[in-house]
PDB file of C-alpha atoms and ligand atoms in Angstrom:
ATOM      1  CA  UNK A1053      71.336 110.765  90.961  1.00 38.00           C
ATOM      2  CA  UNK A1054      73.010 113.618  92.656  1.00 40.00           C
ATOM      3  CA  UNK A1055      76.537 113.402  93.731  1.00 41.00           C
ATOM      4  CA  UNK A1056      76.793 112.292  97.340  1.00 43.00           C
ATOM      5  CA  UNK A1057      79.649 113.229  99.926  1.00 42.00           C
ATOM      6  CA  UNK A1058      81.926 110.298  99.778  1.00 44.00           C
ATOM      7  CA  UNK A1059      82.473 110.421 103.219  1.00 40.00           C
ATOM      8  CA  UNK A1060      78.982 109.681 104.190  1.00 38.00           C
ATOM      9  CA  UNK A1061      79.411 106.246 102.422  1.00 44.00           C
ATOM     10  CA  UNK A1062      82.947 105.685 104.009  1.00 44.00           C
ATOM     11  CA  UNK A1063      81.426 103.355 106.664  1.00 42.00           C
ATOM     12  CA  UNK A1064      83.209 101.024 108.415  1.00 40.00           C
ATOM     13  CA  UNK A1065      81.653  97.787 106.202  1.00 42.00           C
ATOM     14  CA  UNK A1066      83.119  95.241 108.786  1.00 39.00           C
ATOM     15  CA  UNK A1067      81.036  94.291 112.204  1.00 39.00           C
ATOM     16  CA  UNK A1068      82.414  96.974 114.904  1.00 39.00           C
ATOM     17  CA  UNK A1069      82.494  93.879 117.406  1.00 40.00           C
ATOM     18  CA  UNK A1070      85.043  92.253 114.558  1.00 45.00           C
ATOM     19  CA  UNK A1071      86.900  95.803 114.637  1.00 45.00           C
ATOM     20  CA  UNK A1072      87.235  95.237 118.542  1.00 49.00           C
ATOM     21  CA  UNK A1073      88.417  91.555 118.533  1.00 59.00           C
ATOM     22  CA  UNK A1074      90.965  91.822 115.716  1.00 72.00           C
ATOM     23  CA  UNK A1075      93.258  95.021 115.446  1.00 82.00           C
ATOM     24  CA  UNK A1076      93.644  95.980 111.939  1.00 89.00           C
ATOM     25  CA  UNK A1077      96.935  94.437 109.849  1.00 91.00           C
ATOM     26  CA  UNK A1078      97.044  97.632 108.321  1.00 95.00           C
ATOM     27  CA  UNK A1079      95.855 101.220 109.696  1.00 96.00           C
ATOM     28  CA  UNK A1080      96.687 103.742 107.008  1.00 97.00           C
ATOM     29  CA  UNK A1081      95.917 107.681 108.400  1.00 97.00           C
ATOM     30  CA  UNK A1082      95.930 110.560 106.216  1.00 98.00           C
ATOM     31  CA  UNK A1083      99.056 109.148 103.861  1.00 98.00           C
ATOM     32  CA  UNK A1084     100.410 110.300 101.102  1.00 98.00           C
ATOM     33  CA  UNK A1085     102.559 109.717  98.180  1.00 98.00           C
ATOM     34  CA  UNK A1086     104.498 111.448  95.509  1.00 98.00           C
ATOM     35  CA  UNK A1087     107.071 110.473  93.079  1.00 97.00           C
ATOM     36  CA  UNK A1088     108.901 114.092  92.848  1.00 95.00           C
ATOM     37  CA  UNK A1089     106.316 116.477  91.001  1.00 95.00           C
ATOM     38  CA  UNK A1090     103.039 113.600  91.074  1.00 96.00           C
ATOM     39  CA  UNK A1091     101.344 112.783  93.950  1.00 97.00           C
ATOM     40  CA  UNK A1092      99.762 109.545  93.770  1.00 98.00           C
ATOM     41  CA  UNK A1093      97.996 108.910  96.603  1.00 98.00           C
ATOM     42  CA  UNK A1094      96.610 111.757  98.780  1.00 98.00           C
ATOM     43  CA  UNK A1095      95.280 111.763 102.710  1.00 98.00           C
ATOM     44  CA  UNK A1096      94.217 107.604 102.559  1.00 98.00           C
ATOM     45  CA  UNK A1097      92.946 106.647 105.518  1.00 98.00           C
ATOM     46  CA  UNK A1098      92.372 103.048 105.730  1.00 97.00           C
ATOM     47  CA  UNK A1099      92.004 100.044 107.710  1.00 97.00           C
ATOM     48  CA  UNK A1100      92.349  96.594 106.450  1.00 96.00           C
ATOM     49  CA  UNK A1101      91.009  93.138 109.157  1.00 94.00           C
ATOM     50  CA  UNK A1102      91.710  89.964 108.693  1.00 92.00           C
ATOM     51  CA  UNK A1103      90.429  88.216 106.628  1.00 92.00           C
ATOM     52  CA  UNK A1104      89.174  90.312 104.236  1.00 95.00           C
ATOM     53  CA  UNK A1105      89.340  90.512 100.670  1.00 96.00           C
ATOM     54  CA  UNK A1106      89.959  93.826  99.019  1.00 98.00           C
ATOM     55  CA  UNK A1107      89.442  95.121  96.023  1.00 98.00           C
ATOM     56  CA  UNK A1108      90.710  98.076  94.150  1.00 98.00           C
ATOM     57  CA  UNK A1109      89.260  99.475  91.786  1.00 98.00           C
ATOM     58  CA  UNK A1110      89.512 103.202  89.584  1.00 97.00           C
ATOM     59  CA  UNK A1111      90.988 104.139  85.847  1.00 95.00           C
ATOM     60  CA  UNK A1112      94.883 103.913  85.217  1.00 95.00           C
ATOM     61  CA  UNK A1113      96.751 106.212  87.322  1.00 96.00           C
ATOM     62  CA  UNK A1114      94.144 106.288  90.627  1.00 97.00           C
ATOM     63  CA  UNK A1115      96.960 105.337  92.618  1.00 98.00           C
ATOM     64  CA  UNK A1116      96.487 101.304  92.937  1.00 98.00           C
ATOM     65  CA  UNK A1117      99.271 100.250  92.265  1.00 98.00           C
ATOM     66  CA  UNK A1118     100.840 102.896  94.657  1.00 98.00           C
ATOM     67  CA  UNK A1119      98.817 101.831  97.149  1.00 98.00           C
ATOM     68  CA  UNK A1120      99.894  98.196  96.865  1.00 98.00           C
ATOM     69  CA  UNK A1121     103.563  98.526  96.709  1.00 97.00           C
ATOM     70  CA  UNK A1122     102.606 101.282  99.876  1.00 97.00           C
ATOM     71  CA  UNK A1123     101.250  98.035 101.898  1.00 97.00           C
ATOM     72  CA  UNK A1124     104.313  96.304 100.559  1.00 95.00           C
ATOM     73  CA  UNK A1125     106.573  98.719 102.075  1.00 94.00           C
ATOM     74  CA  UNK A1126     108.270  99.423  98.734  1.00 94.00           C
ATOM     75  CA  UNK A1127     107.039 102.671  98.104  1.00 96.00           C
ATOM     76  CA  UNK A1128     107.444 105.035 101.623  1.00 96.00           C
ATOM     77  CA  UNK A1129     104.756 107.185 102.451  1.00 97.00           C
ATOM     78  CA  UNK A1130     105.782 111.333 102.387  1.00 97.00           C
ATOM     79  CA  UNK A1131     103.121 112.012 104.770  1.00 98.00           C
ATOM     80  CA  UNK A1132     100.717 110.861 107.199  1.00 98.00           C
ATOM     81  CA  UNK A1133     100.983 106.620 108.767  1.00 96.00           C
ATOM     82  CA  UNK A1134     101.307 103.754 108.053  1.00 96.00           C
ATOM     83  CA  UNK A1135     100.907 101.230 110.618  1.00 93.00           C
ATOM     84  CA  UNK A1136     101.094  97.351 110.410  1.00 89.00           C
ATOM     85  CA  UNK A1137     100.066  95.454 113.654  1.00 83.00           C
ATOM     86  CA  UNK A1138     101.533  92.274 114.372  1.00 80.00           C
ATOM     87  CA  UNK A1139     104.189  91.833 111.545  1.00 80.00           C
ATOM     88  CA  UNK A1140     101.955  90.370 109.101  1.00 85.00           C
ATOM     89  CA  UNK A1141     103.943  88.419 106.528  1.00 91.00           C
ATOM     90  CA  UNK A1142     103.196  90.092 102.993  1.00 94.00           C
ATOM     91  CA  UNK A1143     103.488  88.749  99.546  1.00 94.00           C
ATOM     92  CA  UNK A1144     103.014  90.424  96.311  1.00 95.00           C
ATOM     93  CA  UNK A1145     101.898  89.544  93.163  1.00 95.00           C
ATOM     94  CA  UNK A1146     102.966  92.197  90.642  1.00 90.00           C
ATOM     95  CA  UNK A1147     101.122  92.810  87.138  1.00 85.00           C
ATOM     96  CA  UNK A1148     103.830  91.247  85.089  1.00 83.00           C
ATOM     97  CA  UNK A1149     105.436  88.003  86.603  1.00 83.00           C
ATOM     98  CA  UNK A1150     109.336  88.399  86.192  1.00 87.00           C
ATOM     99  CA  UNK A1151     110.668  85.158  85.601  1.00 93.00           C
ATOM    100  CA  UNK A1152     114.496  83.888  85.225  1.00 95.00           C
ATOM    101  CA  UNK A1153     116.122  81.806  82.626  1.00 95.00           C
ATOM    102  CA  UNK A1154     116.122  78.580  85.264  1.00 97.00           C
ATOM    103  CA  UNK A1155     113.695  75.660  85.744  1.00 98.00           C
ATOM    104  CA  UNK A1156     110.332  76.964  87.191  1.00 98.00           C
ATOM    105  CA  UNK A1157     111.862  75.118  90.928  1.00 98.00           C
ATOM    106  CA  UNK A1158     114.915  77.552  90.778  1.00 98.00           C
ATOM    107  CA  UNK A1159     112.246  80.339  90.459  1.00 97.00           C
ATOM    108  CA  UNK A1160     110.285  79.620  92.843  1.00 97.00           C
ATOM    109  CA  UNK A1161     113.292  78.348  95.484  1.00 98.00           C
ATOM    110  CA  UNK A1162     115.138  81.344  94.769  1.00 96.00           C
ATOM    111  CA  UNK A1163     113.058  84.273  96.074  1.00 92.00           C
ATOM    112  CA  UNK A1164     113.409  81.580  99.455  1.00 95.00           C
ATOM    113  CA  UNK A1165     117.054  81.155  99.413  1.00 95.00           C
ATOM    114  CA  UNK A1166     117.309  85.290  99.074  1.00 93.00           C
ATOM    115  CA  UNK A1167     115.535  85.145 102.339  1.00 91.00           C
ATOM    116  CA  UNK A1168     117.975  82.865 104.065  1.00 93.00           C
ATOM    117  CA  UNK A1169     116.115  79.727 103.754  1.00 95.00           C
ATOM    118  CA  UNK A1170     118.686  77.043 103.302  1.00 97.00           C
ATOM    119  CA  UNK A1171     118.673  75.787  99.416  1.00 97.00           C
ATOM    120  CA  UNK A1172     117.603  72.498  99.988  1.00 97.00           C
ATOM    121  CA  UNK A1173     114.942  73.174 102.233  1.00 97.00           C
ATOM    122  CA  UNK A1174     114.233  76.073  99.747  1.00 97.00           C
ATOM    123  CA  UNK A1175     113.943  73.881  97.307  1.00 97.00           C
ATOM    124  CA  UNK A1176     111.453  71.483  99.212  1.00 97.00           C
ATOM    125  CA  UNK A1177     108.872  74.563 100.258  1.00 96.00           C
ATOM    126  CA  UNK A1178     108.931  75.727  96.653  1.00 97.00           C
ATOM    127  CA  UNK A1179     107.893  71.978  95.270  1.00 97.00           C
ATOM    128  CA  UNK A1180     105.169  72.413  97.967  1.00 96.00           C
ATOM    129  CA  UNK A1181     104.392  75.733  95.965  1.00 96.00           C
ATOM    130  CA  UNK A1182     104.308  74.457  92.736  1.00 97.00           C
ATOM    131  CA  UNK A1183     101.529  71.904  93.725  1.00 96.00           C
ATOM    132  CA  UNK A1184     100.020  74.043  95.116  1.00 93.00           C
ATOM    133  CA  UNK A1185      99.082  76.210  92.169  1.00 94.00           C
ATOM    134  CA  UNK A1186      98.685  73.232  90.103  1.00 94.00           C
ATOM    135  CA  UNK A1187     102.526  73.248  88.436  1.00 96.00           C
ATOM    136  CA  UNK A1188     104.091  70.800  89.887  1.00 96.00           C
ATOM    137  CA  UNK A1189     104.407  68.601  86.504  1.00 97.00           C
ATOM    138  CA  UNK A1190     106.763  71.322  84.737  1.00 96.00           C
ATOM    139  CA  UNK A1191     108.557  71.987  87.958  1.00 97.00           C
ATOM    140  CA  UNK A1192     112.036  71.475  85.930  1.00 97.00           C
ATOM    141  CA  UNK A1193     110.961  73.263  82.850  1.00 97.00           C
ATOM    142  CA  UNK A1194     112.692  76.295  82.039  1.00 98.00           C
ATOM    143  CA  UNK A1195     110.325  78.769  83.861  1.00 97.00           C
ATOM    144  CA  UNK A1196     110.961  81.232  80.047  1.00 96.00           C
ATOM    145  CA  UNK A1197     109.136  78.698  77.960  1.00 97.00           C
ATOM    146  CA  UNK A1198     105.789  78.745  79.841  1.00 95.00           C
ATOM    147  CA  UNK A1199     102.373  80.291  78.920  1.00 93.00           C
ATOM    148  CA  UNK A1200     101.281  83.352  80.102  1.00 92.00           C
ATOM    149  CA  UNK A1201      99.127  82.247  82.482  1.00 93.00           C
ATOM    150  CA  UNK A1202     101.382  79.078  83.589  1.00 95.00           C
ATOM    151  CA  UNK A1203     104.200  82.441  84.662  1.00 95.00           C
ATOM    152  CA  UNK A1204     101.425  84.071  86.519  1.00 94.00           C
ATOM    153  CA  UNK A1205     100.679  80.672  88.209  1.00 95.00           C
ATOM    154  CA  UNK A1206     104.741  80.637  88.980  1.00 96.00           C
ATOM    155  CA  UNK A1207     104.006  84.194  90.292  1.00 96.00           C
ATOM    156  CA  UNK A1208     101.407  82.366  92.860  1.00 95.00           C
ATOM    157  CA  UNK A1209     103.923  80.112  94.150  1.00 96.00           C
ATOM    158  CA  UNK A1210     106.251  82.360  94.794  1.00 96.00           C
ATOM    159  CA  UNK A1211     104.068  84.767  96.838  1.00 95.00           C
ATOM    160  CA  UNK A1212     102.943  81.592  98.451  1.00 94.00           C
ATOM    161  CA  UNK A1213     106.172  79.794  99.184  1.00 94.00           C
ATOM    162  CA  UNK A1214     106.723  83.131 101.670  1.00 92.00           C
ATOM    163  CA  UNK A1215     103.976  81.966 103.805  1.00 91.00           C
ATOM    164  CA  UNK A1216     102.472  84.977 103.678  1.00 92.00           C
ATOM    165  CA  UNK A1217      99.536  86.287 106.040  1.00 93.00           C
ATOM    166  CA  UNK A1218      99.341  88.817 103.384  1.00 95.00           C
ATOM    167  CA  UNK A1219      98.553  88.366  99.830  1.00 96.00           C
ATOM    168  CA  UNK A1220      98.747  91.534  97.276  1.00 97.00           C
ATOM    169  CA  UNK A1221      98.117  91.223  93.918  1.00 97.00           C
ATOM    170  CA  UNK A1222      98.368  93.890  91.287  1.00 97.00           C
ATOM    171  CA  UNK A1223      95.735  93.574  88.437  1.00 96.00           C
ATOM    172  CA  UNK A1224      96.998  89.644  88.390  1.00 94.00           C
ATOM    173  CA  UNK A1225      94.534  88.569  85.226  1.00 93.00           C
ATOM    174  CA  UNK A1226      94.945  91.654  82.991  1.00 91.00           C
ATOM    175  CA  UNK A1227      97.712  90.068  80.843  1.00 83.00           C
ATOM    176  CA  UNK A1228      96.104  86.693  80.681  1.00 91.00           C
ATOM    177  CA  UNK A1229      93.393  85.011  77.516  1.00 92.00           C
ATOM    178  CA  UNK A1230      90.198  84.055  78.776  1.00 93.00           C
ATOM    179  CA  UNK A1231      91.030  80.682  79.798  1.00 93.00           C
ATOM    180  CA  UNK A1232      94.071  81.481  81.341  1.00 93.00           C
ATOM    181  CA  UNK A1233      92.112  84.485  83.548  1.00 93.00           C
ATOM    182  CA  UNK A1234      89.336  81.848  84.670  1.00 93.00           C
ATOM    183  CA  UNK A1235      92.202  79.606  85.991  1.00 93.00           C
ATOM    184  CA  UNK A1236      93.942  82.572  87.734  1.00 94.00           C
ATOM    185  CA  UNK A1237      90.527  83.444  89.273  1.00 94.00           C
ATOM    186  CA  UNK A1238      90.133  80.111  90.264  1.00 94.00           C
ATOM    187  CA  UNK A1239      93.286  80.285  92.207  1.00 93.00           C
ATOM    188  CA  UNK A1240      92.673  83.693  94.118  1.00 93.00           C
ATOM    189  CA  UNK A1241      89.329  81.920  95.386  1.00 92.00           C
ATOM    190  CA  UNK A1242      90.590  79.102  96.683  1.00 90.00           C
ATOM    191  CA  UNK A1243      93.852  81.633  98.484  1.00 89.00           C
ATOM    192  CA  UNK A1244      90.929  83.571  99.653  1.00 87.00           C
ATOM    193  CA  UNK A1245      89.511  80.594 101.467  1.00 86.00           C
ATOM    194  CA  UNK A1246      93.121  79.509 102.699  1.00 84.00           C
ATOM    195  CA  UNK A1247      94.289  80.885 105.892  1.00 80.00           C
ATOM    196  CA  UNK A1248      97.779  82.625 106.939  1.00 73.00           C
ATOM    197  CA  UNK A1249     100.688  82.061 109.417  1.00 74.00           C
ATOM    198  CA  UNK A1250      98.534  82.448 112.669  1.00 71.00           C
ATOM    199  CA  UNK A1251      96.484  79.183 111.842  1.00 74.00           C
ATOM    200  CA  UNK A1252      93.103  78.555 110.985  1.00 74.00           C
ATOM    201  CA  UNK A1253      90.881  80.717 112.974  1.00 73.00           C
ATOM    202  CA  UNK A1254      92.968  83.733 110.766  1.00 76.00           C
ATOM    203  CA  UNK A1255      92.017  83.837 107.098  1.00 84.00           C
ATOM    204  CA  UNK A1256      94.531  84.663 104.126  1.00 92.00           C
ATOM    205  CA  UNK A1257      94.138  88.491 103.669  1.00 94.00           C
ATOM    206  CA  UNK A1258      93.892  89.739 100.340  1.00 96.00           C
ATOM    207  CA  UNK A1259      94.238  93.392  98.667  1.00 98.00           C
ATOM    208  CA  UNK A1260      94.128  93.113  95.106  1.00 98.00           C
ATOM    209  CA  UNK A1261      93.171  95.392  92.055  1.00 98.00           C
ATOM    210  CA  UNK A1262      91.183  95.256  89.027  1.00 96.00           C
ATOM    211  CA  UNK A1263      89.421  96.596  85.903  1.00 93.00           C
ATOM    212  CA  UNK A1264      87.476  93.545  86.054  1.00 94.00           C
ATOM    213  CA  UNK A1265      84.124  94.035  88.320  1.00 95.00           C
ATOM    214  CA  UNK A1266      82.522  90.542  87.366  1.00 94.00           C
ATOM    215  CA  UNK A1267      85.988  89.548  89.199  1.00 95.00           C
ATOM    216  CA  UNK A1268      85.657  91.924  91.716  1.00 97.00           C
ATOM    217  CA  UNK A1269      82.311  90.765  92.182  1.00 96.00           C
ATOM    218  CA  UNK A1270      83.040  87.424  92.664  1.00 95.00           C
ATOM    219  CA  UNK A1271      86.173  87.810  94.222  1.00 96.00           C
ATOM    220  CA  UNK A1272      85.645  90.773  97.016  1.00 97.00           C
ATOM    221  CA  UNK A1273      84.543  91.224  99.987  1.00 97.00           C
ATOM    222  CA  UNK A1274      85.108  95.221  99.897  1.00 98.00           C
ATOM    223  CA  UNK A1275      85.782  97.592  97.137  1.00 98.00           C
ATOM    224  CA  UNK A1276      87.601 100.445  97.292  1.00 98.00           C
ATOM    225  CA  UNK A1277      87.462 103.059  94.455  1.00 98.00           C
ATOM    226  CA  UNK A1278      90.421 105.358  93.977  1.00 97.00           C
ATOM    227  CA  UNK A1279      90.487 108.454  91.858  1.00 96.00           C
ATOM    228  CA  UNK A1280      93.596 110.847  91.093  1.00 96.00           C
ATOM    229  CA  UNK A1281      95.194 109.151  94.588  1.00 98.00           C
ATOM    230  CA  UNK A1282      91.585 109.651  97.233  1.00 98.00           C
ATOM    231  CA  UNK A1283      89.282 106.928  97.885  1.00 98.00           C
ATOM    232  CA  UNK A1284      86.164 108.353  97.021  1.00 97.00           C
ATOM    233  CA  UNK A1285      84.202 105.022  98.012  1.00 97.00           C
ATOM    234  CA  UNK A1286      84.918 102.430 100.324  1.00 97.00           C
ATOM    235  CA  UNK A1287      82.143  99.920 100.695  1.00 97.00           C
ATOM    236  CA  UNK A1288      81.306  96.117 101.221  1.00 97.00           C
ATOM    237  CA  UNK A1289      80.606  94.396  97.862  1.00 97.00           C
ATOM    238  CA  UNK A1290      77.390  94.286  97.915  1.00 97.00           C
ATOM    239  CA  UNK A1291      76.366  97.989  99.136  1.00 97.00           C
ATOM    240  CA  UNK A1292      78.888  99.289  96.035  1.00 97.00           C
ATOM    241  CA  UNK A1293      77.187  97.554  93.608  1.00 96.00           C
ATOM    242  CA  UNK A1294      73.427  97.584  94.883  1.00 95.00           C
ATOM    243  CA  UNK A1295      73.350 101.269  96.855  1.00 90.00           C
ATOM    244  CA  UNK A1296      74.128 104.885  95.662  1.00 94.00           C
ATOM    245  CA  UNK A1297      77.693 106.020  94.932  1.00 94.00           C
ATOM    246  CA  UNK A1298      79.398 108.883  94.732  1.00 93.00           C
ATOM    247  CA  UNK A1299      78.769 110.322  90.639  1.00 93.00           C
ATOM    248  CA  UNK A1300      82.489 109.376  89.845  1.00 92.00           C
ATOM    249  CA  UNK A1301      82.223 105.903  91.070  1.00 93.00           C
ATOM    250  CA  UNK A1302      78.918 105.451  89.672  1.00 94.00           C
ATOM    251  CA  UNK A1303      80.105 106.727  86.347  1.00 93.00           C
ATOM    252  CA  UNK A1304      83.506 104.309  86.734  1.00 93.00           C
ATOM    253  CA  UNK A1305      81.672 101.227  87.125  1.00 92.00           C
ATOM    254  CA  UNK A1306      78.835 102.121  84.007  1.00 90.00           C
ATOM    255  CA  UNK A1307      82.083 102.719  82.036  1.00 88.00           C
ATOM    256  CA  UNK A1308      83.425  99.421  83.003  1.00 79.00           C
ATOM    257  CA  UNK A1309      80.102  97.479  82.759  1.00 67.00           C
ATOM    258  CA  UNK A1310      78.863  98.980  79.610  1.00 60.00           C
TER     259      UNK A1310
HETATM  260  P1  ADP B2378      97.285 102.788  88.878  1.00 62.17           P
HETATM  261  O1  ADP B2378      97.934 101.541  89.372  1.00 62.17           O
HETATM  262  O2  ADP B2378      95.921 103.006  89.448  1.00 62.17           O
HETATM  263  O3  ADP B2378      97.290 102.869  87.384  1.00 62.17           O
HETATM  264  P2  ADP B2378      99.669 104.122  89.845  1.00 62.17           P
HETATM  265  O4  ADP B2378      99.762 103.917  91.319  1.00 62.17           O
HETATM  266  O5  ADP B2378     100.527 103.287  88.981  1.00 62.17           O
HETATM  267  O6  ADP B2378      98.142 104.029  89.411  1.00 62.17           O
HETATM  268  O7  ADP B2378     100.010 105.633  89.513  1.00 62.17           O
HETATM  269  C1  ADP B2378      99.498 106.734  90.249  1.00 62.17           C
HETATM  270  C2  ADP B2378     100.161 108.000  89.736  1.00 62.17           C
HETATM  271  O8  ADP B2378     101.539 107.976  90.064  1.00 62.17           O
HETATM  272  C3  ADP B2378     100.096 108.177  88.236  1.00 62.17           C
HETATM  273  O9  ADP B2378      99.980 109.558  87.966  1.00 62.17           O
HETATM  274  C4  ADP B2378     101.424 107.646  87.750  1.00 62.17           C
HETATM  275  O10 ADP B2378     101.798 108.235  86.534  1.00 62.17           O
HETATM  276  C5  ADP B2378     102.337 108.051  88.882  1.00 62.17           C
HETATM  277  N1  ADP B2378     103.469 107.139  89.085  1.00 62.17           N
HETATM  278  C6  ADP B2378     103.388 105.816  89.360  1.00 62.17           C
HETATM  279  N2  ADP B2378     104.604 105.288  89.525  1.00 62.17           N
HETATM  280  C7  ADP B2378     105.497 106.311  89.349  1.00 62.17           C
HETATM  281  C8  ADP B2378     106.905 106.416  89.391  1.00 62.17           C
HETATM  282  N3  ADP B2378     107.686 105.360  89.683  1.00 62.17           N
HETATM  283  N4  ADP B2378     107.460 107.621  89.170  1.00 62.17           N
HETATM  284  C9  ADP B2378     106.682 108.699  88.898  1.00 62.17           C
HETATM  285  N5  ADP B2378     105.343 108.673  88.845  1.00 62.17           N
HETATM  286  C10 ADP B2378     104.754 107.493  89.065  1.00 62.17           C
HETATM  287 MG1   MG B2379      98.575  99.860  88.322  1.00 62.17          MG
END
């Protein structure tokens, strides 16, 4: 297959009536982003709805993880905008979970109290956390002394203890055994289905990214492939994986498959 223009297959994959009802949480135009010397992300132009799940995909150094901690706000663009439309609340996931030397509770409470919640209160909400993600039995164990995938599920609660409209998750399975991955997985779906701050008729948005496409497949509603910092394809899940792609994204997800 030849290479087609990317842009061609840059089509808005959501409904345009959807576009019209709900303003995007997150209207990216021609942004960019370089740490001195590298640029890592280069004239993104993106708009992420409600309610959608988002996957990124592309080989180490694309420019995912940029582009995460870019929707974070931790990483400021050097050119072009970013715009965020009714002060979503955003939560991250990162790739390894940092965890302190307290009881997985403290952990959790912690990253509340640092936002002013009141301890005890904190405390309460990050219980609530902990069941949520299935921890709540080893809520007093030192958070150190858990599995791999038991810190990642600590990671969860954290990001969902801040209530967040928002959820971003940087490759949040790559670290994880097989077992541990499926359970993770588990968890993302049933976020996914969960819905944020402005009640049920708004969905839990997710952005997340991956080398896994089975997960992607399961997991996305739209992919986004990134390489050297452009999106080269930006598609609803089922038109990347059944229709044509550009010849680096078709190449990318052979290489990942095979
Ligand atoms: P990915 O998550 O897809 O692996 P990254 O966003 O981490 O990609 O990196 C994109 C590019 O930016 C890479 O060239 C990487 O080396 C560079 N980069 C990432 N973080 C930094 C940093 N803090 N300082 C300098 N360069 C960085
Ligand atoms: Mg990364």
């Amino acid at each position: 297959m030849s290479a087609l223009p990317s842009q061609a297959l840059r089509r808005a994959h959501s409904s345009e009536q959807a576009c019209a009802i709900d303003p995007p949480l997150f209207a990216l135009r021609d942004l960019t982003v370089r740490y001195g010397a590298v640029q890592a992300l280069t004239d993104v132009n993106l708009r992420v709805l409600p309610g959608e799940r988002v996957a990124l995909i592309g080989s180490n150094g694309s420019g995912k993880s940029t582009l995460l901690r870019t929707l974070h706000g931790l990483v400021r663009p050097s050119a072009g905008q970013l715009r965020r439309d009714g002060a979503p609340r955003v939560a991250m996931v990162f790739q390894r979970p940092f965890v302190l030397r307290t009881s997985a509770l403290n952990n959790v409470a912690l990253g509340l109290w640092l936002r002013r919640v009141r301890w005890q209160q904190a405390r309460a909400q990050a219980a609530a956390a902990l069941q949520r993600v299935g921890l709540q039995a080893i809520a007093r164990q030192n958070a150190r002394t858990l599995s791999g995938g038991q810190q990642q599920r600590l990671a969860f609660a954290r990001a969902w203890a801040l209530r967040p409209d928002v959820l971003l998750l940087d490759e949040p399975t790559a670290s994880l055994d097989p077992h541990a991955k499926r359970e993770i997985e588990a968890l993302m779906a049933d976020f996914a289905a969960s819905h944020g701050n402005a009640g049920p008729q708004q969905p839990l948005t997710t952005v997340f990214s991956s080398h896994n496409l089975g997960q992607v497949k399961r997991l996305a509603s739209r992919v986004i492939y990134l390489e050297h910092g452009r999106i080269l394809a930006d598609l609803p899940v089922h038109d990347f994986f059944n229709g044509p792609l550009p010849e680096a994204a078709r190449l990318f997800v052979k290489g990942e498959i095979a």
